[in-house]
Amino acid sequence: MATRTMSPVLLIGGSGHVGARAARALRRLHPDLPIAIGGRDGRKASAVAAEVGGPTTATTVDVGRDDLGLDRGASFSAVVALVKDVGTNAMKRAQAAGVPYVAFSDFLGEIGPVIAHYVARPTRAPILMLGHTLGGTATLAALHLAQELRSVDTIAIACVIDPNDHGGPAALADFERLQQTGQAALFLDDGKWTWLRGDAATRRVVDAEGVAHVVQALPLLDVVSLAAATDARSIRVDMGARDRTAGGAGLVTDLIVEVSGRRHDGASARLRYDIIDADSHSRLSAYGAVIATERLLGLAGGPPVGPGLYHPESVLDPASVIRRLEELGARARRSQTAGA
Ligand SMILES: NC(=O)c1ccc[n+]([C@@H]2O[C@H](COP(=O)([O-])OP(=O)(O)OC[C@H]3O[C@@H](n4cnc5c(N)ncnc54)[C@H](OP(=O)(O)O)[C@@H]3O)[C@@H](O)[C@H]2O)c1
């Protein structure tokens, strides 16, 4: 497809921690693709647009407004909301235009409005729910491992971040809302859905360097995606910060994905990915958003995705996602131990 003739991909929140990284990655992968950086502060958006270069523009957008503050005639090839779409206004705009929409900031207990808007207009546009760990990359890595197994018993995902890696104000606001609304984390525990919070939701995980971390479960969408995509009886997803006193090699994000089950020959196996990126968690998350967006638009991995309600695993091929992450600079290390 001739990307230069497409309408711009609107990155709402494109000037934020995730958004600016997403814009840079999208530009690297698609030098001619028009991109519009959207945010309330036009100067901030313009600065990111200038840095990203190529056919990148800046536009003032506010998801709090019914019309997003955009001209009625402005046209976009996709609407990627890298900030909480507080009134589902960005989604409504994408449905009205019949273009793909990515919801990136909804915890598990918050997906009702997206589902209802999809149900009301199911044939209008492709709607991707991407409130998954690191923009869906963890779920795709888990499914890549699961492809080696005849049956899956457990899936455990952990994201270990730097103690100073809080994301931007929008991410902090999302976590404050999580606390204020008392949303617990959802696990699949030996075949039963279980909501847990506080200390009951913590576990210990050991990173690729052999260092142990305490991580805490979060209500991210990976658990439901993976429960629907595999026959695993136990699934959880946790996040935690590296110990402040540990020192180390600067800003690094570790994604640890462990899958256990039985191989096709009946032998038990524990498979693991360590995906490591030398930046805040915003960058791997941005990569996930970009890999999904290029797929929705038909710029990678097949033709444009038609109207429907999707999770990342419905539109992406696990092996291709791992390859794309490596191309973008993340390190993916695969290991295994025999015996479950
Ligand atoms: N699914 C995942 O994997 C994942 C991972 C990380 C983060 N997240 C989520 O991604 C979002 C962004 O996080 P971040 O760390 O990048 O936050 P951030 O640095 O605060 O960025 C927020 C961006 O959104 C813009 N913005 C804020 N309010 C807006 C509004 N009402 N209308 C339009 N634009 C608005 C900001 O620009 P202005 O201030 O100029 O408007 C900025 O560009 C958060 O919701 C976070 O929870 C999801």
GROMACS .gro file of C-alpha atoms and ligand atoms in nm:
model
  388
    1MET     CA    1   0.000   0.000   0.000
    2ALA     CA    2   0.121   0.353  -0.079
    3THR     CA    3   0.135   0.488   0.275
    4ARG     CA    4   0.214   0.846   0.166
    5THR     CA    5  -0.136   0.888   0.020
    6MET     CA    6  -0.314   0.766   0.333
    7SER     CA    7  -0.485   1.000   0.579
    8PRO     CA    8  -0.275   1.042   0.894
    9VAL     CA    9  -0.281   0.795   1.181
   10LEU     CA   10  -0.406   1.003   1.473
   11LEU     CA   11  -0.204   0.929   1.787
   12ILE     CA   12  -0.407   1.089   2.065
   13GLY     CA   13  -0.160   1.136   2.347
   14GLY     CA   14   0.117   1.129   2.088
   15SER     CA   15   0.319   1.381   2.289
   16GLY     CA   16   0.320   1.165   2.604
   17HIS     CA   17   0.569   0.909   2.736
   18VAL     CA   18   0.412   0.626   2.538
   19GLY     CA   19   0.287   0.842   2.250
   20ALA     CA   20   0.618   1.001   2.153
   21ARG     CA   21   0.784   0.660   2.156
   22ALA     CA   22   0.502   0.517   1.947
   23ALA     CA   23   0.538   0.800   1.695
   24ARG     CA   24   0.914   0.741   1.666
   25ALA     CA   25   0.870   0.365   1.621
   26LEU     CA   26   0.593   0.409   1.364
   27ARG     CA   27   0.812   0.651   1.169
   28ARG     CA   28   1.104   0.403   1.176
   29LEU     CA   29   0.885   0.125   1.044
   30HIS     CA   30   0.693   0.338   0.792
   31PRO     CA   31   0.898   0.639   0.675
   32ASP     CA   32   0.619   0.768   0.444
   33LEU     CA   33   0.318   0.712   0.669
   34PRO     CA   34   0.138   1.036   0.762
   35ILE     CA   35   0.110   1.067   1.142
   36ALA     CA   36  -0.083   1.329   1.342
   37ILE     CA   37   0.039   1.390   1.697
   38GLY     CA   38  -0.260   1.483   1.911
   39GLY     CA   39  -0.280   1.636   2.257
   40ARG     CA   40  -0.437   1.931   2.436
   41ASP     CA   41  -0.113   2.129   2.431
   42GLY     CA   42  -0.044   2.208   2.065
   43ARG     CA   43   0.313   2.325   2.133
   44LYS     CA   44   0.407   1.996   2.297
   45ALA     CA   45   0.250   1.805   2.008
   46SER     CA   46   0.435   2.022   1.752
   47ALA     CA   47   0.770   1.962   1.924
   48VAL     CA   48   0.720   1.584   1.902
   49ALA     CA   49   0.602   1.613   1.539
   50ALA     CA   50   0.918   1.808   1.447
   51GLU     CA   51   1.140   1.552   1.617
   52VAL     CA   52   0.965   1.255   1.455
   53GLY     CA   53   1.003   1.413   1.110
   54GLY     CA   54   0.870   1.296   0.775
   55PRO     CA   55   0.499   1.352   0.706
   56THR     CA   56   0.413   1.423   1.071
   57THR     CA   57   0.176   1.697   1.179
   58ALA     CA   58   0.047   1.817   1.515
   59THR     CA   59  -0.315   1.870   1.606
   60THR     CA   60  -0.493   1.992   1.917
   61VAL     CA   61  -0.724   1.721   2.050
   62ASP     CA   62  -0.915   1.682   2.375
   63VAL     CA   63  -1.083   1.345   2.438
   64GLY     CA   64  -1.301   1.522   2.694
   65ARG     CA   65  -1.486   1.706   2.415
   66ASP     CA   66  -1.764   1.544   2.213
   67ASP     CA   67  -1.604   1.665   1.888
   68LEU     CA   68  -1.250   1.610   2.024
   69GLY     CA   69  -1.193   1.975   1.932
   70LEU     CA   70  -1.116   1.862   1.576
   71ASP     CA   71  -1.250   2.006   1.253
   72ARG     CA   72  -1.550   1.809   1.136
   73GLY     CA   73  -1.379   1.749   0.801
   74ALA     CA   74  -1.046   1.626   0.943
   75SER     CA   75  -0.985   1.273   0.824
   76PHE     CA   76  -0.767   1.001   0.975
   77SER     CA   77  -0.679   0.645   0.874
   78ALA     CA   78  -0.687   0.524   1.237
   79VAL     CA   79  -0.754   0.665   1.584
   80VAL     CA   80  -0.509   0.537   1.844
   81ALA     CA   81  -0.602   0.657   2.194
   82LEU     CA   82  -0.281   0.652   2.399
   83VAL     CA   83  -0.463   0.820   2.686
   84LYS     CA   84  -0.785   0.725   2.868
   85ASP     CA   85  -1.074   0.794   2.629
   86VAL     CA   86  -1.279   0.939   2.915
   87GLY     CA   87  -1.608   0.981   2.729
   88THR     CA   88  -1.545   0.723   2.453
   89ASN     CA   89  -1.543   1.025   2.219
   90ALA     CA   90  -1.237   0.909   2.024
   91MET     CA   91  -1.397   0.569   1.972
   92LYS     CA   92  -1.719   0.732   1.848
   93ARG     CA   93  -1.518   0.941   1.602
   94ALA     CA   94  -1.342   0.628   1.469
   95GLN     CA   95  -1.674   0.446   1.432
   96ALA     CA   96  -1.831   0.743   1.253
   97ALA     CA   97  -1.537   0.749   1.010
   98GLY     CA   98  -1.522   0.368   0.979
   99VAL     CA   99  -1.151   0.354   1.069
  100PRO     CA  100  -0.962   0.137   1.321
  101TYR     CA  101  -0.965   0.238   1.686
  102VAL     CA  102  -0.719   0.129   1.956
  103ALA     CA  103  -0.820   0.149   2.326
  104PHE     CA  104  -0.498   0.141   2.526
  105SER     CA  105  -0.590   0.265   2.873
  106ASP     CA  106  -0.875   0.051   3.005
  107PHE     CA  107  -0.825  -0.185   3.298
  108LEU     CA  108  -1.027  -0.508   3.305
  109GLY     CA  109  -1.310  -0.355   3.502
  110GLU     CA  110  -1.342  -0.062   3.261
  111ILE     CA  111  -1.406  -0.220   2.922
  112GLY     CA  112  -1.788  -0.198   2.942
  113PRO     CA  113  -1.823   0.131   2.749
  114VAL     CA  114  -1.604   0.008   2.461
  115ILE     CA  115  -1.799  -0.316   2.439
  116ALA     CA  116  -2.134  -0.133   2.444
  117HIS     CA  117  -2.029   0.109   2.170
  118TYR     CA  118  -1.906  -0.183   1.964
  119VAL     CA  119  -2.229  -0.379   2.020
  120ALA     CA  120  -2.433  -0.076   1.911
  121ARG     CA  121  -2.238  -0.044   1.581
  122PRO     CA  122  -2.062  -0.375   1.518
  123THR     CA  123  -2.010  -0.327   1.145
  124ARG     CA  124  -1.867   0.025   1.159
  125ALA     CA  125  -1.499  -0.021   1.240
  126PRO     CA  126  -1.229  -0.252   1.377
  127ILE     CA  127  -1.204  -0.193   1.753
  128LEU     CA  128  -0.894  -0.323   1.931
  129MET     CA  129  -0.890  -0.353   2.310
  130LEU     CA  130  -0.525  -0.318   2.409
  131GLY     CA  131  -0.529  -0.266   2.784
  132HIS     CA  132  -0.281  -0.553   2.802
  133THR     CA  133   0.064  -0.566   2.960
  134LEU     CA  134   0.308  -0.365   2.746
  135GLY     CA  135   0.060  -0.314   2.464
  136GLY     CA  136  -0.015  -0.683   2.412
  137THR     CA  137   0.349  -0.795   2.372
  138ALA     CA  138   0.330  -1.018   2.682
  139THR     CA  139   0.020  -1.200   2.560
  140LEU     CA  140   0.173  -1.259   2.216
  141ALA     CA  141   0.498  -1.385   2.375
  142ALA     CA  142   0.298  -1.626   2.594
  143LEU     CA  143   0.110  -1.754   2.289
  144HIS     CA  144   0.437  -1.801   2.102
  145LEU     CA  145   0.552  -2.033   2.380
  146ALA     CA  146   0.212  -2.204   2.402
  147GLN     CA  147   0.238  -2.300   2.033
  148GLU     CA  148   0.507  -2.551   2.134
  149LEU     CA  149   0.274  -2.728   2.374
  150ARG     CA  150  -0.007  -2.977   2.330
  151SER     CA  151  -0.171  -2.846   2.647
  152VAL     CA  152  -0.099  -2.547   2.870
  153ASP     CA  153  -0.129  -2.564   3.251
  154THR     CA  154  -0.012  -2.224   3.374
  155ILE     CA  155   0.082  -1.886   3.233
  156ALA     CA  156   0.254  -1.626   3.451
  157ILE     CA  157   0.353  -1.284   3.321
  158ALA     CA  158   0.561  -1.036   3.518
  159CYS     CA  159   0.682  -0.694   3.418
  160VAL     CA  160   0.970  -0.555   3.625
  161ILE     CA  161   1.034  -0.184   3.585
  162ASP     CA  162   1.271   0.077   3.722
  163PRO     CA  163   1.166   0.227   4.060
  164ASN     CA  164   1.151   0.573   3.898
  165ASP     CA  165   0.950   0.458   3.599
  166HIS     CA  166   0.601   0.595   3.671
  167GLY     CA  167   0.502   0.688   3.316
  168GLY     CA  168   0.352   1.034   3.267
  169PRO     CA  169   0.070   1.217   3.447
  170ALA     CA  170  -0.196   1.027   3.248
  171ALA     CA  171  -0.055   0.690   3.358
  172LEU     CA  172  -0.037   0.809   3.720
  173ALA     CA  173  -0.400   0.924   3.698
  174ASP     CA  174  -0.500   0.577   3.574
  175PHE     CA  175  -0.329   0.410   3.870
  176GLU     CA  176  -0.490   0.659   4.113
  177ARG     CA  177  -0.829   0.572   3.965
  178LEU     CA  178  -0.748   0.202   4.010
  179GLN     CA  179  -0.679   0.266   4.380
  180GLN     CA  180  -0.979   0.493   4.433
  181THR     CA  181  -1.225   0.257   4.269
  182GLY     CA  182  -1.074  -0.037   4.458
  183GLN     CA  183  -1.040  -0.253   4.148
  184ALA     CA  184  -0.889  -0.589   4.241
  185ALA     CA  185  -0.673  -0.803   4.012
  186LEU     CA  186  -0.827  -1.096   3.829
  187PHE     CA  187  -0.655  -1.436   3.821
  188LEU     CA  188  -0.751  -1.765   3.674
  189ASP     CA  189  -0.676  -1.989   3.970
  190ASP     CA  190  -0.694  -2.362   3.897
  191GLY     CA  191  -0.981  -2.307   3.657
  192LYS     CA  192  -1.171  -2.051   3.867
  193TRP     CA  193  -1.182  -1.672   3.819
  194THR     CA  194  -1.062  -1.510   4.141
  195TRP     CA  195  -1.037  -1.142   4.237
  196LEU     CA  196  -0.755  -1.059   4.479
  197ARG     CA  197  -0.601  -0.742   4.615
  198GLY     CA  198  -0.319  -0.626   4.845
  199ASP     CA  199  -0.062  -0.871   4.982
  200ALA     CA  200  -0.271  -1.167   4.869
  201ALA     CA  201  -0.201  -1.060   4.512
  202THR     CA  202   0.182  -1.050   4.535
  203ARG     CA  203   0.439  -1.307   4.425
  204ARG     CA  204   0.814  -1.338   4.382
  205VAL     CA  205   0.974  -1.356   4.039
  206VAL     CA  206   1.338  -1.406   3.940
  207ASP     CA  207   1.470  -1.205   3.645
  208ALA     CA  208   1.718  -1.312   3.375
  209GLU     CA  209   2.010  -1.202   3.594
  210GLY     CA  210   1.890  -1.422   3.883
  211VAL     CA  211   1.765  -1.126   4.091
  212ALA     CA  212   1.438  -1.179   4.280
  213HIS     CA  213   1.160  -0.915   4.276
  214VAL     CA  214   0.824  -0.886   4.446
  215VAL     CA  215   0.550  -0.816   4.192
  216GLN     CA  216   0.180  -0.752   4.235
  217ALA     CA  217  -0.110  -0.864   4.018
  218LEU     CA  218  -0.296  -0.602   3.814
  219PRO     CA  219  -0.633  -0.614   3.637
  220LEU     CA  220  -0.486  -0.611   3.286
  221LEU     CA  221  -0.652  -0.779   2.989
  222ASP     CA  222  -0.390  -1.052   2.931
  223VAL     CA  223  -0.562  -1.292   3.170
  224VAL     CA  224  -0.888  -1.297   2.977
  225SER     CA  225  -0.717  -1.305   2.637
  226LEU     CA  226  -0.501  -1.599   2.738
  227ALA     CA  227  -0.785  -1.787   2.906
  228ALA     CA  228  -0.982  -1.767   2.582
  229ALA     CA  229  -0.686  -1.852   2.360
  230THR     CA  230  -0.548  -2.149   2.558
  231ASP     CA  231  -0.666  -2.423   2.793
  232ALA     CA  232  -0.450  -2.295   3.081
  233ARG     CA  233  -0.604  -2.348   3.426
  234SER     CA  234  -0.399  -2.079   3.600
  235ILE     CA  235  -0.311  -1.738   3.458
  236ARG     CA  236  -0.185  -1.421   3.621
  237VAL     CA  237  -0.016  -1.098   3.529
  238ASP     CA  238   0.193  -0.893   3.772
  239MET     CA  239   0.403  -0.581   3.772
  240GLY     CA  240   0.666  -0.457   4.016
  241ALA     CA  241   0.953  -0.217   4.053
  242ARG     CA  242   1.315  -0.318   4.093
  243ASP     CA  243   1.456  -0.263   4.443
  244ARG     CA  244   1.576   0.097   4.479
  245THR     CA  245   1.895  -0.019   4.653
  246ALA     CA  246   1.984  -0.269   4.380
  247GLY     CA  247   2.159  -0.010   4.159
  248GLY     CA  248   2.222  -0.155   3.815
  249ALA     CA  249   2.248  -0.065   3.454
  250GLY     CA  250   2.006   0.232   3.432
  251LEU     CA  251   1.657   0.233   3.291
  252VAL     CA  252   1.559  -0.122   3.194
  253THR     CA  253   1.225  -0.299   3.154
  254ASP     CA  254   1.213  -0.678   3.197
  255LEU     CA  255   0.918  -0.874   3.073
  256ILE     CA  256   0.917  -1.230   3.208
  257VAL     CA  257   0.673  -1.471   3.049
  258GLU     CA  258   0.651  -1.828   3.182
  259VAL     CA  259   0.433  -2.098   3.033
  260SER     CA  260   0.415  -2.457   3.158
  261GLY     CA  261   0.236  -2.756   3.012
  262ARG     CA  262   0.286  -3.071   2.808
  263ARG     CA  263   0.470  -3.106   2.482
  264HIS     CA  264   0.326  -3.300   2.191
  265ASP     CA  265   0.523  -3.609   2.304
  266GLY     CA  266   0.360  -3.586   2.648
  267ALA     CA  267   0.670  -3.459   2.831
  268SER     CA  268   0.614  -3.173   3.074
  269ALA     CA  269   0.791  -2.846   3.003
  270ARG     CA  270   0.840  -2.498   3.144
  271LEU     CA  271   0.910  -2.240   2.875
  272ARG     CA  272   1.017  -1.885   2.931
  273TYR     CA  273   1.078  -1.558   2.751
  274ASP     CA  274   1.279  -1.273   2.897
  275ILE     CA  275   1.213  -0.966   2.685
  276ILE     CA  276   1.440  -0.682   2.787
  277ASP     CA  277   1.443  -0.322   2.670
  278ALA     CA  278   1.679  -0.047   2.787
  279ASP     CA  279   1.413   0.216   2.846
  280SER     CA  280   1.104   0.280   3.059
  281HIS     CA  281   0.803   0.048   3.020
  282SER     CA  282   0.652   0.316   2.794
  283ARG     CA  283   0.872   0.204   2.506
  284LEU     CA  284   0.778  -0.166   2.495
  285SER     CA  285   0.417  -0.054   2.543
  286ALA     CA  286   0.453   0.185   2.249
  287TYR     CA  287   0.601  -0.095   2.039
  288GLY     CA  288   0.294  -0.306   2.117
  289ALA     CA  289   0.060  -0.023   2.012
  290VAL     CA  290   0.254   0.036   1.689
  291ILE     CA  291   0.273  -0.333   1.594
  292ALA     CA  292  -0.105  -0.359   1.642
  293THR     CA  293  -0.175  -0.037   1.452
  294GLU     CA  294   0.030  -0.132   1.146
  295ARG     CA  295  -0.149  -0.467   1.143
  296LEU     CA  296  -0.498  -0.308   1.166
  297LEU     CA  297  -0.413  -0.081   0.873
  298GLY     CA  298  -0.283  -0.370   0.664
  299LEU     CA  299   0.071  -0.231   0.659
  300ALA     CA  300   0.213  -0.559   0.795
  301GLY     CA  301   0.106  -0.920   0.823
  302GLY     CA  302  -0.195  -0.920   0.590
  303PRO     CA  303  -0.475  -0.703   0.448
  304PRO     CA  304  -0.647  -0.431   0.652
  305VAL     CA  305  -0.853  -0.573   0.938
  306GLY     CA  306  -1.229  -0.540   0.888
  307PRO     CA  307  -1.490  -0.426   1.139
  308GLY     CA  308  -1.503  -0.630   1.459
  309LEU     CA  309  -1.404  -0.633   1.825
  310TYR     CA  310  -1.052  -0.761   1.871
  311HIS     CA  311  -0.785  -0.847   2.122
  312PRO     CA  312  -0.422  -0.837   2.006
  313GLU     CA  313  -0.403  -1.214   1.961
  314SER     CA  314  -0.703  -1.200   1.724
  315VAL     CA  315  -0.509  -0.994   1.471
  316LEU     CA  316  -0.139  -1.064   1.534
  317ASP     CA  317   0.085  -1.362   1.471
  318PRO     CA  318   0.300  -1.439   1.780
  319ALA     CA  319   0.625  -1.513   1.592
  320SER     CA  320   0.592  -1.194   1.386
  321VAL     CA  321   0.545  -0.986   1.700
  322ILE     CA  322   0.864  -1.125   1.857
  323ARG     CA  323   1.053  -1.054   1.532
  324ARG     CA  324   0.917  -0.698   1.517
  325LEU     CA  325   1.018  -0.633   1.880
  326GLU     CA  326   1.371  -0.750   1.803
  327GLU     CA  327   1.384  -0.535   1.489
  328LEU     CA  328   1.287  -0.238   1.703
  329GLY     CA  329   1.573  -0.312   1.945
  330ALA     CA  330   1.426  -0.521   2.230
  331ARG     CA  331   1.615  -0.837   2.330
  332ALA     CA  332   1.412  -1.157   2.348
  333ARG     CA  333   1.575  -1.452   2.526
  334ARG     CA  334   1.404  -1.789   2.512
  335SER     CA  335   1.478  -2.060   2.770
  336GLN     CA  336   1.324  -2.377   2.904
  337THR     CA  337   1.348  -2.626   3.183
  338ALA     CA  338   1.221  -2.980   3.160
  339GLY     CA  339   0.955  -3.092   3.405
  340ALA     CA  340   0.653  -2.894   3.516
  341LIG     N1  341  -0.172  -0.081   2.763
  341LIG     C1  342  -0.048  -0.057   2.797
  341LIG     O1  343   0.041  -0.138   2.774
  341LIG     C2  344  -0.009   0.072   2.862
  341LIG     C3  345   0.124   0.088   2.903
  341LIG     C4  346   0.164   0.211   2.954
  341LIG     C5  347   0.070   0.315   2.968
  341LIG     N2  348  -0.059   0.293   2.933
  341LIG     C6  349  -0.156   0.401   2.939
  341LIG     O2  350  -0.120   0.492   2.834
  341LIG     C7  351  -0.163   0.623   2.869
  341LIG     C8  352  -0.048   0.723   2.848
  341LIG     O3  353   0.052   0.703   2.945
  341LIG     P1  354   0.180   0.800   2.944
  341LIG     O4  355   0.274   0.749   3.046
  341LIG     O5  356   0.226   0.819   2.805
  341LIG     O6  357   0.111   0.935   2.995
  341LIG     P2  358   0.157   1.086   2.961
  341LIG     O7  359   0.304   1.094   2.944
  341LIG     O8  360   0.092   1.170   3.067
  341LIG     O9  361   0.092   1.116   2.820
  341LIG     C9  362  -0.043   1.151   2.805
  341LIG    C10  363  -0.062   1.207   2.667
  341LIG    O10  364  -0.201   1.229   2.647
  341LIG    C11  365  -0.226   1.367   2.623
  341LIG     N3  366  -0.352   1.397   2.690
  341LIG    C12  367  -0.377   1.405   2.822
  341LIG     N4  368  -0.508   1.434   2.842
  341LIG    C13  369  -0.564   1.443   2.720
  341LIG    C14  370  -0.694   1.472   2.675
  341LIG     N5  371  -0.796   1.500   2.760
  341LIG     N6  372  -0.719   1.473   2.542
  341LIG    C15  373  -0.619   1.446   2.454
  341LIG     N7  374  -0.492   1.420   2.491
  341LIG    C16  375  -0.466   1.419   2.623
  341LIG    C17  376  -0.106   1.439   2.680
  341LIG    O11  377  -0.082   1.565   2.616
  341LIG     P3  378  -0.153   1.698   2.673
  341LIG    O12  379  -0.123   1.703   2.819
  341LIG    O13  380  -0.091   1.805   2.591
  341LIG    O14  381  -0.298   1.683   2.645
  341LIG    C18  382   0.004   1.341   2.644
  341LIG    O15  383   0.037   1.353   2.508
  341LIG    C19  384  -0.213   0.612   3.011
  341LIG    O16  385  -0.355   0.602   3.006
  341LIG    C20  386  -0.151   0.484   3.063
  341LIG    O17  387  -0.222   0.425   3.168
  341LIG    C21  388  -0.101   0.174   2.879
   0.00000   0.00000   0.00000
